[in-house]
């Protein structure tokens, strides 16, 4: 018991690089536009309230993306997404609001608002340097990052638990999903092939059960992260998942070792030789 | 970090990891706690089977559910927005009423045999003479 409480206490005060949350923040800003940009655009708004909301949403998403007044922008984005997510309580609702991908964007904004996501790759940092002020250290407490990784794992576990049934393992669950999505489509015969349905169902369930364990124990991530990406890519191509797959893939920026990722970016993207070379 | 901040973070961690147990484990629908049940409702009420139209002269003709609804594909909308899903027995009327008024003559019988999308996959479903008998309803559809 003491070991558990010590572990939790350490996690609560642990500090680390702010680059993972900053990278994720940039992805999140883009995802906010991807998901609601079109329906919340000014031309789609037909009342003063809708237009005000539209401008606020666009401003907040832009500030999240570039990292300007980052914490406030993330908090404002979370609030605006919450107004939409819970909008049905006051009669403000559009199809798709209240879905799981919407909730995920909202939670990511809310948790990230408490992180050091504005300390790296941000306008906040650039402005301080432009004013000849010392930039904030690129380190902060990592508990917001830990919470989001926990969210990633919780999604896999509870989604797998929901699917665990004889009907799912026989491929029937997936088949009825494909009936809605693919009936009348040229690919219908392929995706409703019984072997494909059963193999796909078992594979998805196994991967969704293993991923949270692999992520939390950091077990063979070099294998499991590519498998997770393949899973989400398949979802994205085959099903109308909105921003769900992209959000889940972006969350892996919080899982990979930031120093390793920095070294890869330096080496393969920027073309800079590692410091030790 | 003071003890209230620590308690808040731990509460958030518990909510994130164990919260879905409320709607999923105990079946208590709760708007403030997110279940992670993606696509569990997609395809419920869709039909995978055959409609058979039996004419008064004994000849038969078969149709797919999409043909009965005069659709090439299900529309690219959220499934719960589609008003022609067989989620209960009364839901057959909006699915077949247009076809019945246009293609089913006096004395002809339209029946369905096949599967209907259910919670964990498919449910067998057979129904004889599915056209609505209410002449007023058919007149409304025709108009």
Short mmCIF file of C-alpha atoms in Angstrom, two decimals:
data_model
loop_
_atom_site.label_atom_id
_atom_site.label_comp_id
_atom_site.label_asym_id
_atom_site.label_seq_id
_atom_site.Cartn_x
_atom_site.Cartn_y
_atom_site.Cartn_z
CA UNK A 1 0.00 0.00 0.00
CA UNK A 2 2.85 2.30 0.84
CA UNK A 3 4.42 1.65 -2.54
CA UNK A 4 1.15 2.62 -4.27
CA UNK A 5 0.74 5.85 -2.30
CA UNK A 6 4.41 6.68 -2.89
CA UNK A 7 3.93 6.08 -6.62
CA UNK A 8 0.83 8.31 -6.72
CA UNK A 9 2.54 11.03 -4.66
CA UNK A 10 5.51 10.98 -7.03
CA UNK A 11 3.23 11.16 -10.07
CA UNK A 12 1.42 14.19 -8.63
CA UNK A 13 4.60 16.26 -8.33
CA UNK A 14 6.57 14.77 -11.23
CA UNK A 15 7.86 17.29 -13.74
CA UNK A 16 8.88 16.78 -17.33
CA UNK A 17 9.27 18.34 -20.76
CA UNK A 18 6.38 20.53 -21.94
CA UNK A 19 7.02 19.61 -25.56
CA UNK A 20 4.65 16.60 -25.62
CA UNK A 21 1.68 18.66 -24.41
CA UNK A 22 2.66 21.50 -26.74
CA UNK A 23 2.77 19.19 -29.76
CA UNK A 24 -0.56 17.70 -28.76
CA UNK A 25 -2.01 21.22 -28.27
CA UNK A 26 -1.20 22.11 -31.89
CA UNK A 27 -2.91 18.92 -33.13
CA UNK A 28 -5.87 19.65 -30.89
CA UNK A 29 -6.28 23.15 -32.34
CA UNK A 30 -6.38 21.71 -35.86
CA UNK A 31 -8.85 19.02 -34.73
CA UNK A 32 -11.17 21.70 -33.34
CA UNK A 33 -11.38 23.22 -36.82
CA UNK A 34 -11.76 19.82 -38.46
CA UNK A 35 -14.70 18.80 -36.31
CA UNK A 36 -16.77 21.93 -35.88
CA UNK A 37 -15.16 24.54 -38.15
CA UNK A 38 -17.65 24.15 -40.98
CA UNK A 39 -20.87 24.05 -38.98
CA UNK A 40 -19.74 26.85 -36.65
CA UNK A 41 -18.49 29.11 -39.44
CA UNK A 42 -19.86 32.64 -39.59
CA UNK A 43 -21.76 32.03 -42.85
CA UNK A 44 -23.61 29.10 -41.26
CA UNK A 45 -24.69 31.17 -38.23
CA UNK A 46 -28.14 32.74 -38.51
CA UNK A 47 -28.54 34.64 -35.26
CA UNK A 48 -26.54 37.12 -33.23
CA UNK A 49 -25.90 34.45 -30.57
CA UNK A 50 -24.72 31.90 -33.15
CA UNK A 51 -22.44 34.46 -34.80
CA UNK A 52 -20.95 35.48 -31.46
CA UNK A 53 -20.38 31.82 -30.62
CA UNK A 54 -18.85 31.21 -34.04
CA UNK A 55 -16.34 34.06 -33.66
CA UNK A 56 -15.46 32.98 -30.12
CA UNK A 57 -14.92 29.38 -31.23
CA UNK A 58 -12.73 30.35 -34.17
CA UNK A 59 -10.68 32.77 -32.04
CA UNK A 60 -10.17 30.24 -29.25
CA UNK A 61 -9.21 27.44 -31.67
CA UNK A 62 -6.74 29.72 -33.44
CA UNK A 63 -5.17 30.73 -30.13
CA UNK A 64 -4.92 27.08 -29.07
CA UNK A 65 -3.20 26.21 -32.33
CA UNK A 66 -0.56 28.97 -32.21
CA UNK A 67 -0.28 29.00 -28.42
CA UNK A 68 -1.41 32.56 -27.69
CA UNK A 69 -2.64 33.12 -24.12
CA UNK A 70 -2.57 29.36 -24.23
CA UNK A 71 -4.18 28.41 -20.92
CA UNK A 72 -7.03 30.87 -21.36
CA UNK A 73 -7.56 29.75 -24.95
CA UNK A 74 -7.70 26.09 -23.89
CA UNK A 75 -10.06 26.91 -21.03
CA UNK A 76 -12.30 28.95 -23.35
CA UNK A 77 -12.31 26.15 -25.93
CA UNK A 78 -13.27 23.63 -23.25
CA UNK A 79 -16.09 25.91 -22.09
CA UNK A 80 -17.43 26.46 -25.61
CA UNK A 81 -17.30 22.74 -26.35
CA UNK A 82 -19.10 22.05 -23.05
CA UNK A 83 -21.85 24.55 -23.99
CA UNK A 84 -22.38 22.52 -27.15
CA UNK A 85 -21.97 19.09 -25.54
CA UNK A 86 -24.54 19.82 -22.84
CA UNK A 87 -26.55 22.13 -25.12
CA UNK A 88 -29.55 19.81 -25.19
CA UNK A 89 -30.30 20.87 -21.60
CA UNK A 90 -31.19 24.33 -22.85
CA UNK A 91 -32.53 23.35 -26.25
CA UNK A 92 -29.43 24.17 -28.25
CA UNK A 93 -28.52 21.07 -30.15
CA UNK A 94 -27.29 19.87 -33.51
CA UNK A 95 -26.85 16.25 -34.66
CA UNK A 96 -23.42 15.00 -33.62
CA UNK A 97 -23.09 17.25 -30.61
CA UNK A 98 -22.74 15.08 -27.55
CA UNK A 99 -20.87 12.32 -29.35
CA UNK A 100 -17.82 10.59 -27.96
CA UNK A 101 -15.36 12.40 -30.24
CA UNK A 102 -16.87 15.71 -29.11
CA UNK A 103 -16.42 14.71 -25.44
CA UNK A 104 -12.81 13.72 -26.11
CA UNK A 105 -11.98 17.11 -27.64
CA UNK A 106 -13.65 18.84 -24.68
CA UNK A 107 -11.77 16.82 -22.05
CA UNK A 108 -8.44 17.30 -23.84
CA UNK A 109 -8.92 21.09 -23.89
CA UNK A 110 -10.02 21.15 -20.24
CA UNK A 111 -7.11 19.06 -18.93
CA UNK A 112 -4.54 20.73 -21.17
CA UNK A 113 -5.58 24.13 -19.76
CA UNK A 114 -3.83 23.08 -16.53
CA UNK A 115 -0.65 22.00 -18.32
CA UNK A 116 2.44 23.81 -19.53
CA UNK A 117 1.26 23.47 -23.15
CA UNK A 118 2.03 27.14 -23.80
CA UNK A 119 5.65 26.90 -22.75
CA UNK A 120 6.87 25.21 -25.94
CA UNK A 121 6.22 25.82 -29.64
CA UNK A 122 3.95 28.77 -28.83
CA UNK A 123 3.34 32.42 -29.58
CA UNK A 124 3.48 32.98 -25.81
CA UNK A 125 7.09 31.81 -25.82
CA UNK A 126 7.98 33.76 -28.98
CA UNK A 127 6.48 36.99 -27.57
CA UNK A 128 8.54 36.69 -24.38
CA UNK A 129 11.70 36.21 -26.41
CA UNK A 130 10.76 39.11 -28.75
CA UNK A 131 10.43 41.32 -25.66
CA UNK A 132 13.85 40.11 -24.49
CA UNK A 133 12.24 38.41 -21.51
CA UNK A 134 13.66 35.05 -20.46
CA UNK A 135 11.45 32.29 -21.90
CA UNK A 136 9.68 30.07 -19.43
CA UNK A 137 11.48 26.84 -18.72
CA UNK A 138 10.21 24.01 -20.93
CA UNK A 139 9.39 21.91 -17.90
CA UNK A 140 6.19 21.62 -15.89
CA UNK A 141 4.24 19.18 -13.77
CA UNK A 142 3.17 16.22 -15.88
CA UNK A 143 -0.06 15.25 -14.12
CA UNK A 144 -2.26 16.75 -16.89
CA UNK A 145 -0.36 14.62 -19.39
CA UNK A 146 -0.83 11.57 -17.14
CA UNK A 147 -4.58 12.25 -16.92
CA UNK A 148 -4.89 12.38 -20.70
CA UNK A 149 -2.92 9.14 -21.09
CA UNK A 150 -5.29 7.64 -18.53
CA UNK A 151 -8.20 8.89 -20.65
CA UNK A 152 -6.69 7.21 -23.70
CA UNK A 153 -6.42 3.90 -21.83
CA UNK A 154 -9.91 4.20 -20.31
CA UNK A 155 -11.43 4.63 -23.76
CA UNK A 156 -9.81 1.43 -25.02
CA UNK A 157 -10.75 -0.58 -21.95
CA UNK A 158 -14.40 0.47 -21.69
CA UNK A 159 -14.90 0.25 -25.47
CA UNK A 160 -13.53 -3.30 -25.39
CA UNK A 161 -15.73 -4.20 -22.44
CA UNK A 162 -18.80 -2.93 -24.29
CA UNK A 163 -17.99 -5.14 -27.27
CA UNK A 164 -17.28 -8.29 -25.26
CA UNK A 165 -20.21 -10.53 -26.21
CA UNK A 166 -20.89 -13.64 -28.25
CA UNK A 167 -22.62 -11.55 -30.92
CA UNK A 168 -19.54 -9.39 -31.31
CA UNK A 169 -17.13 -12.32 -31.49
CA UNK A 170 -19.27 -14.00 -34.16
CA UNK A 171 -18.92 -10.88 -36.29
CA UNK A 172 -22.63 -10.03 -36.13
CA UNK A 173 -22.10 -6.73 -34.27
CA UNK A 174 -19.65 -5.53 -36.91
CA UNK A 175 -21.84 -6.82 -39.71
CA UNK A 176 -24.83 -4.73 -38.65
CA UNK A 177 -22.58 -1.65 -38.46
CA UNK A 178 -21.38 -2.38 -42.00
CA UNK A 179 -24.98 -2.93 -43.11
CA UNK A 180 -25.71 0.72 -42.30
CA UNK A 181 -22.43 2.04 -43.71
CA UNK A 182 -21.89 -0.19 -46.76
CA UNK A 183 -25.28 -1.53 -47.98
CA UNK A 184 -25.43 -0.58 -51.65
CA UNK A 185 -21.68 0.12 -51.74
CA UNK A 186 -19.39 -1.79 -54.16
CA UNK A 187 -17.24 -2.89 -51.18
CA UNK A 188 -20.24 -4.46 -49.41
CA UNK A 189 -19.45 -8.07 -50.32
CA UNK A 190 -15.85 -7.73 -49.16
CA UNK A 191 -16.50 -6.07 -45.79
CA UNK A 192 -19.37 -8.43 -44.96
CA UNK A 193 -17.34 -11.54 -45.76
CA UNK A 194 -17.71 -13.78 -42.69
CA UNK A 195 -13.98 -14.49 -42.35
CA UNK A 196 -13.20 -10.78 -42.51
CA UNK A 197 -15.92 -9.98 -39.95
CA UNK A 198 -14.78 -12.57 -37.42
CA UNK A 199 -11.06 -11.87 -37.86
CA UNK A 200 -11.66 -8.12 -37.67
CA UNK A 201 -13.84 -8.40 -34.56
CA UNK A 202 -11.32 -10.55 -32.68
CA UNK A 203 -8.40 -8.36 -33.73
CA UNK A 204 -10.09 -5.13 -32.63
CA UNK A 205 -11.13 -6.58 -29.28
CA UNK A 206 -7.69 -8.06 -28.55
CA UNK A 207 -5.90 -4.84 -29.49
CA UNK A 208 -8.29 -2.71 -27.40
CA UNK A 209 -7.70 -4.89 -24.35
CA UNK A 210 -3.91 -5.00 -24.75
CA UNK A 211 -3.29 -1.32 -25.55
CA UNK A 212 -4.15 0.15 -22.13
CA UNK A 213 -1.88 -2.38 -20.44
CA UNK A 214 0.94 -1.78 -22.92
CA UNK A 215 0.62 2.01 -22.59
CA UNK A 216 0.46 2.09 -18.78
CA UNK A 217 3.33 -0.40 -18.37
CA UNK A 218 5.21 1.09 -21.34
CA UNK A 219 5.48 -2.47 -22.66
CA UNK A 220 6.88 -2.87 -26.19
CA UNK A 221 5.51 0.48 -27.33
CA UNK A 222 7.63 0.26 -30.48
CA UNK A 223 5.29 -2.56 -31.53
CA UNK A 224 1.99 -1.51 -30.00
CA UNK A 225 1.95 2.13 -31.12
CA UNK A 226 2.22 1.18 -34.84
CA UNK A 227 -0.53 -1.42 -34.25
CA UNK A 228 -2.71 1.25 -32.60
CA UNK A 229 -2.09 3.60 -35.54
CA UNK A 230 -3.02 0.85 -38.00
CA UNK A 231 -6.24 0.22 -36.02
CA UNK A 232 -7.23 3.89 -36.00
CA UNK A 233 -6.27 4.32 -39.65
CA UNK A 234 -8.54 1.38 -40.50
CA UNK A 235 -11.38 2.94 -38.49
CA UNK A 236 -10.83 6.26 -40.26
CA UNK A 237 -10.91 4.73 -43.74
CA UNK A 238 -13.77 2.31 -43.17
CA UNK A 239 -16.17 4.09 -40.82
CA UNK A 240 -17.55 7.62 -40.29
CA UNK A 241 -15.58 8.26 -37.07
CA UNK A 242 -15.31 12.06 -37.39
CA UNK A 243 -12.23 13.25 -35.44
CA UNK A 244 -12.09 10.23 -33.11
CA UNK A 245 -9.24 8.38 -34.85
CA UNK A 246 -7.17 11.53 -35.36
CA UNK A 247 -7.65 12.55 -31.71
CA UNK A 248 -6.60 9.13 -30.46
CA UNK A 249 -3.54 9.09 -32.74
CA UNK A 250 -2.57 12.59 -31.57
CA UNK A 251 -2.84 11.47 -27.94
CA UNK A 252 0.11 9.14 -28.57
CA UNK A 253 2.27 12.28 -28.66
CA UNK A 254 1.81 12.19 -24.87
CA UNK A 255 2.87 8.54 -24.69
CA UNK A 256 6.14 8.53 -26.64
CA UNK A 257 9.36 9.60 -24.96
CA UNK A 258 9.78 13.34 -25.77
CA UNK A 259 13.59 13.17 -25.89
CA UNK A 260 13.44 10.30 -28.37
CA UNK A 261 10.87 12.19 -30.48
CA UNK A 262 12.98 15.39 -30.41
CA UNK A 263 16.02 13.39 -31.58
CA UNK A 264 14.02 11.85 -34.45
CA UNK A 265 12.65 15.24 -35.53
CA UNK A 266 16.14 16.76 -35.39
CA UNK A 267 17.58 13.91 -37.39
CA UNK A 268 14.88 13.21 -40.01
CA UNK A 269 12.82 16.42 -40.27
CA UNK A 270 15.24 19.24 -39.54
CA UNK A 271 18.28 17.32 -40.75
CA UNK A 272 20.35 18.29 -37.75
CA UNK A 273 23.00 15.85 -36.51
CA UNK A 274 22.43 14.64 -32.93
CA UNK A 275 24.45 16.53 -30.29
CA UNK A 276 26.58 13.49 -29.52
CA UNK A 277 27.55 12.82 -33.18
CA UNK B 1 0.68 21.55 -4.43
CA UNK B 2 -1.74 21.57 -1.51
CA UNK B 3 -3.94 18.71 -0.39
CA UNK B 4 -7.04 20.09 -2.12
CA UNK B 5 -5.24 20.22 -5.45
CA UNK B 6 -4.03 16.67 -4.94
CA UNK B 7 -7.54 15.52 -4.05
CA UNK B 8 -8.91 17.24 -7.17
CA UNK B 9 -6.41 15.53 -9.45
CA UNK B 10 -7.06 12.13 -7.89
CA UNK B 11 -10.80 12.66 -8.22
CA UNK B 12 -10.32 13.53 -11.90
CA UNK B 13 -8.23 10.38 -12.39
CA UNK B 14 -10.93 8.26 -10.73
CA UNK B 15 -13.66 9.92 -12.82
CA UNK B 16 -11.77 9.35 -16.07
CA UNK B 17 -10.89 5.73 -15.41
CA UNK B 18 -13.88 4.46 -13.41
CA UNK B 19 -16.69 6.88 -14.38
CA UNK B 20 -17.86 4.80 -17.37
CA UNK B 21 -18.72 1.99 -14.92
CA UNK B 22 -21.82 3.97 -13.92
CA UNK B 23 -23.54 3.87 -17.33
CA UNK B 24 -21.83 0.72 -18.66
CA UNK B 25 -21.39 -1.46 -15.60
CA UNK B 26 -24.54 -0.57 -13.71
CA UNK B 27 -26.68 0.44 -16.67
CA UNK B 28 -27.51 3.82 -15.17
CA UNK B 29 -27.86 6.33 -18.01
CA UNK B 30 -26.18 9.48 -16.81
CA UNK B 31 -25.67 12.51 -19.02
CA UNK B 32 -22.69 13.80 -17.07
CA UNK B 33 -20.70 10.55 -17.18
CA UNK B 34 -19.48 9.41 -20.56
CA UNK B 35 -19.90 5.75 -21.56
CA UNK B 36 -17.44 4.53 -24.17
CA UNK B 37 -19.79 2.56 -26.39
CA UNK B 38 -18.76 3.69 -29.85
CA UNK B 39 -20.90 2.41 -32.74
CA UNK B 40 -22.94 0.24 -30.39
CA UNK B 41 -26.13 1.76 -31.79
CA UNK B 42 -25.08 1.99 -35.44
CA UNK B 43 -26.94 -0.51 -37.56
CA UNK B 44 -29.61 -1.24 -34.97
CA UNK B 45 -32.91 -1.37 -36.82
CA UNK B 46 -31.35 -1.96 -40.25
CA UNK B 47 -32.66 -4.97 -42.10
CA UNK B 48 -30.71 -7.71 -43.84
CA UNK B 49 -33.26 -9.88 -45.52
CA UNK B 50 -35.84 -10.11 -48.26
CA UNK B 51 -39.23 -8.54 -48.83
CA UNK B 52 -41.49 -10.73 -50.91
CA UNK B 53 -44.46 -9.33 -52.81
CA UNK B 54 -47.03 -12.03 -53.54
CA UNK B 55 -49.53 -10.96 -56.18
CA UNK B 56 -53.14 -12.15 -56.28
CA UNK B 57 -52.30 -14.37 -59.27
CA UNK B 58 -49.72 -16.23 -57.12
CA UNK B 59 -46.61 -14.72 -58.74
CA UNK B 60 -43.91 -13.40 -56.41
CA UNK B 61 -41.23 -10.76 -56.61
CA UNK B 62 -38.45 -10.10 -54.11
CA UNK B 63 -36.93 -6.82 -52.99
CA UNK B 64 -34.09 -5.75 -50.73
CA UNK B 65 -34.88 -3.39 -47.83
CA UNK B 66 -33.14 -0.54 -49.68
CA UNK B 67 -35.27 -1.19 -52.78
CA UNK B 68 -38.41 -1.10 -50.65
CA UNK B 69 -37.35 2.35 -49.38
CA UNK B 70 -36.32 3.50 -52.89
CA UNK B 71 -32.77 4.09 -51.65
CA UNK B 72 -29.46 3.15 -53.23
CA UNK B 73 -27.58 3.65 -49.94
CA UNK B 74 -28.48 4.58 -46.40
CA UNK B 75 -28.09 8.37 -46.16
CA UNK B 76 -24.83 9.87 -44.94
CA UNK B 77 -26.33 11.09 -41.66
CA UNK B 78 -26.18 9.96 -38.05
CA UNK B 79 -28.20 6.72 -37.86
CA UNK B 80 -30.50 8.02 -35.12
CA UNK B 81 -31.60 10.79 -37.49
CA UNK B 82 -32.91 8.23 -39.99
CA UNK B 83 -36.61 7.68 -39.44
CA UNK B 84 -36.92 4.33 -41.23
CA UNK B 85 -35.20 1.93 -38.88
CA UNK B 86 -37.05 -1.11 -37.57
CA UNK B 87 -36.48 -0.39 -33.89
CA UNK B 88 -39.90 -1.77 -32.95
CA UNK B 89 -42.73 -3.51 -34.76
CA UNK B 90 -44.69 -0.30 -35.33
CA UNK B 91 -41.68 1.10 -37.19
CA UNK B 92 -42.42 -1.03 -40.27
CA UNK B 93 -45.10 1.40 -41.48
CA UNK B 94 -42.81 4.32 -42.47
CA UNK B 95 -40.42 1.82 -44.10
CA UNK B 96 -42.98 0.24 -46.41
CA UNK B 97 -45.83 2.76 -46.71
CA UNK B 98 -44.59 4.53 -49.86
CA UNK B 99 -43.89 1.20 -51.59
CA UNK B 100 -47.27 -0.16 -50.51
CA UNK B 101 -49.18 2.81 -51.87
CA UNK B 102 -47.35 2.75 -55.21
CA UNK B 103 -46.67 -0.92 -55.92
CA UNK B 104 -48.94 -3.12 -53.84
CA UNK B 105 -52.38 -3.69 -55.29
CA UNK B 106 -55.64 -4.77 -53.68
CA UNK B 107 -55.18 -8.33 -52.36
CA UNK B 108 -51.39 -8.38 -52.85
CA UNK B 109 -49.31 -9.35 -49.80
CA UNK B 110 -45.90 -7.91 -48.87
CA UNK B 111 -43.93 -9.93 -46.31
CA UNK B 112 -40.46 -9.77 -44.80
CA UNK B 113 -38.11 -12.54 -43.71
CA UNK B 114 -34.57 -11.98 -42.49
CA UNK B 115 -32.57 -10.22 -39.83
CA UNK B 116 -32.90 -6.95 -37.98
CA UNK B 117 -29.96 -5.16 -36.35
CA UNK B 118 -30.14 -5.63 -32.57
CA UNK B 119 -28.02 -4.79 -29.51
CA UNK B 120 -25.38 -7.51 -29.93
CA UNK B 121 -25.74 -8.32 -33.60
CA UNK B 122 -28.85 -9.55 -35.37
CA UNK B 123 -32.31 -10.77 -34.42
CA UNK B 124 -34.44 -13.00 -36.63
CA UNK B 125 -37.59 -11.29 -37.83
CA UNK B 126 -40.45 -12.44 -40.00
CA UNK B 127 -43.61 -10.51 -40.74
CA UNK B 128 -46.54 -11.27 -43.03
CA UNK B 129 -48.64 -8.68 -44.77
CA UNK B 130 -46.67 -5.67 -43.57
CA UNK B 131 -48.50 -2.99 -45.55
CA UNK B 132 -50.56 -0.64 -43.38
CA UNK B 133 -54.24 -1.34 -43.54
CA UNK B 134 -55.34 2.11 -42.59
CA UNK B 135 -56.77 3.57 -45.80
CA UNK B 136 -56.51 7.09 -44.43
CA UNK B 137 -52.78 6.59 -43.77
CA UNK B 138 -52.24 5.30 -47.30
CA UNK B 139 -54.20 8.22 -48.67
CA UNK B 140 -51.94 10.61 -46.72
CA UNK B 141 -48.85 8.89 -48.12
CA UNK B 142 -50.23 9.06 -51.65
CA UNK B 143 -50.99 12.77 -51.26
#
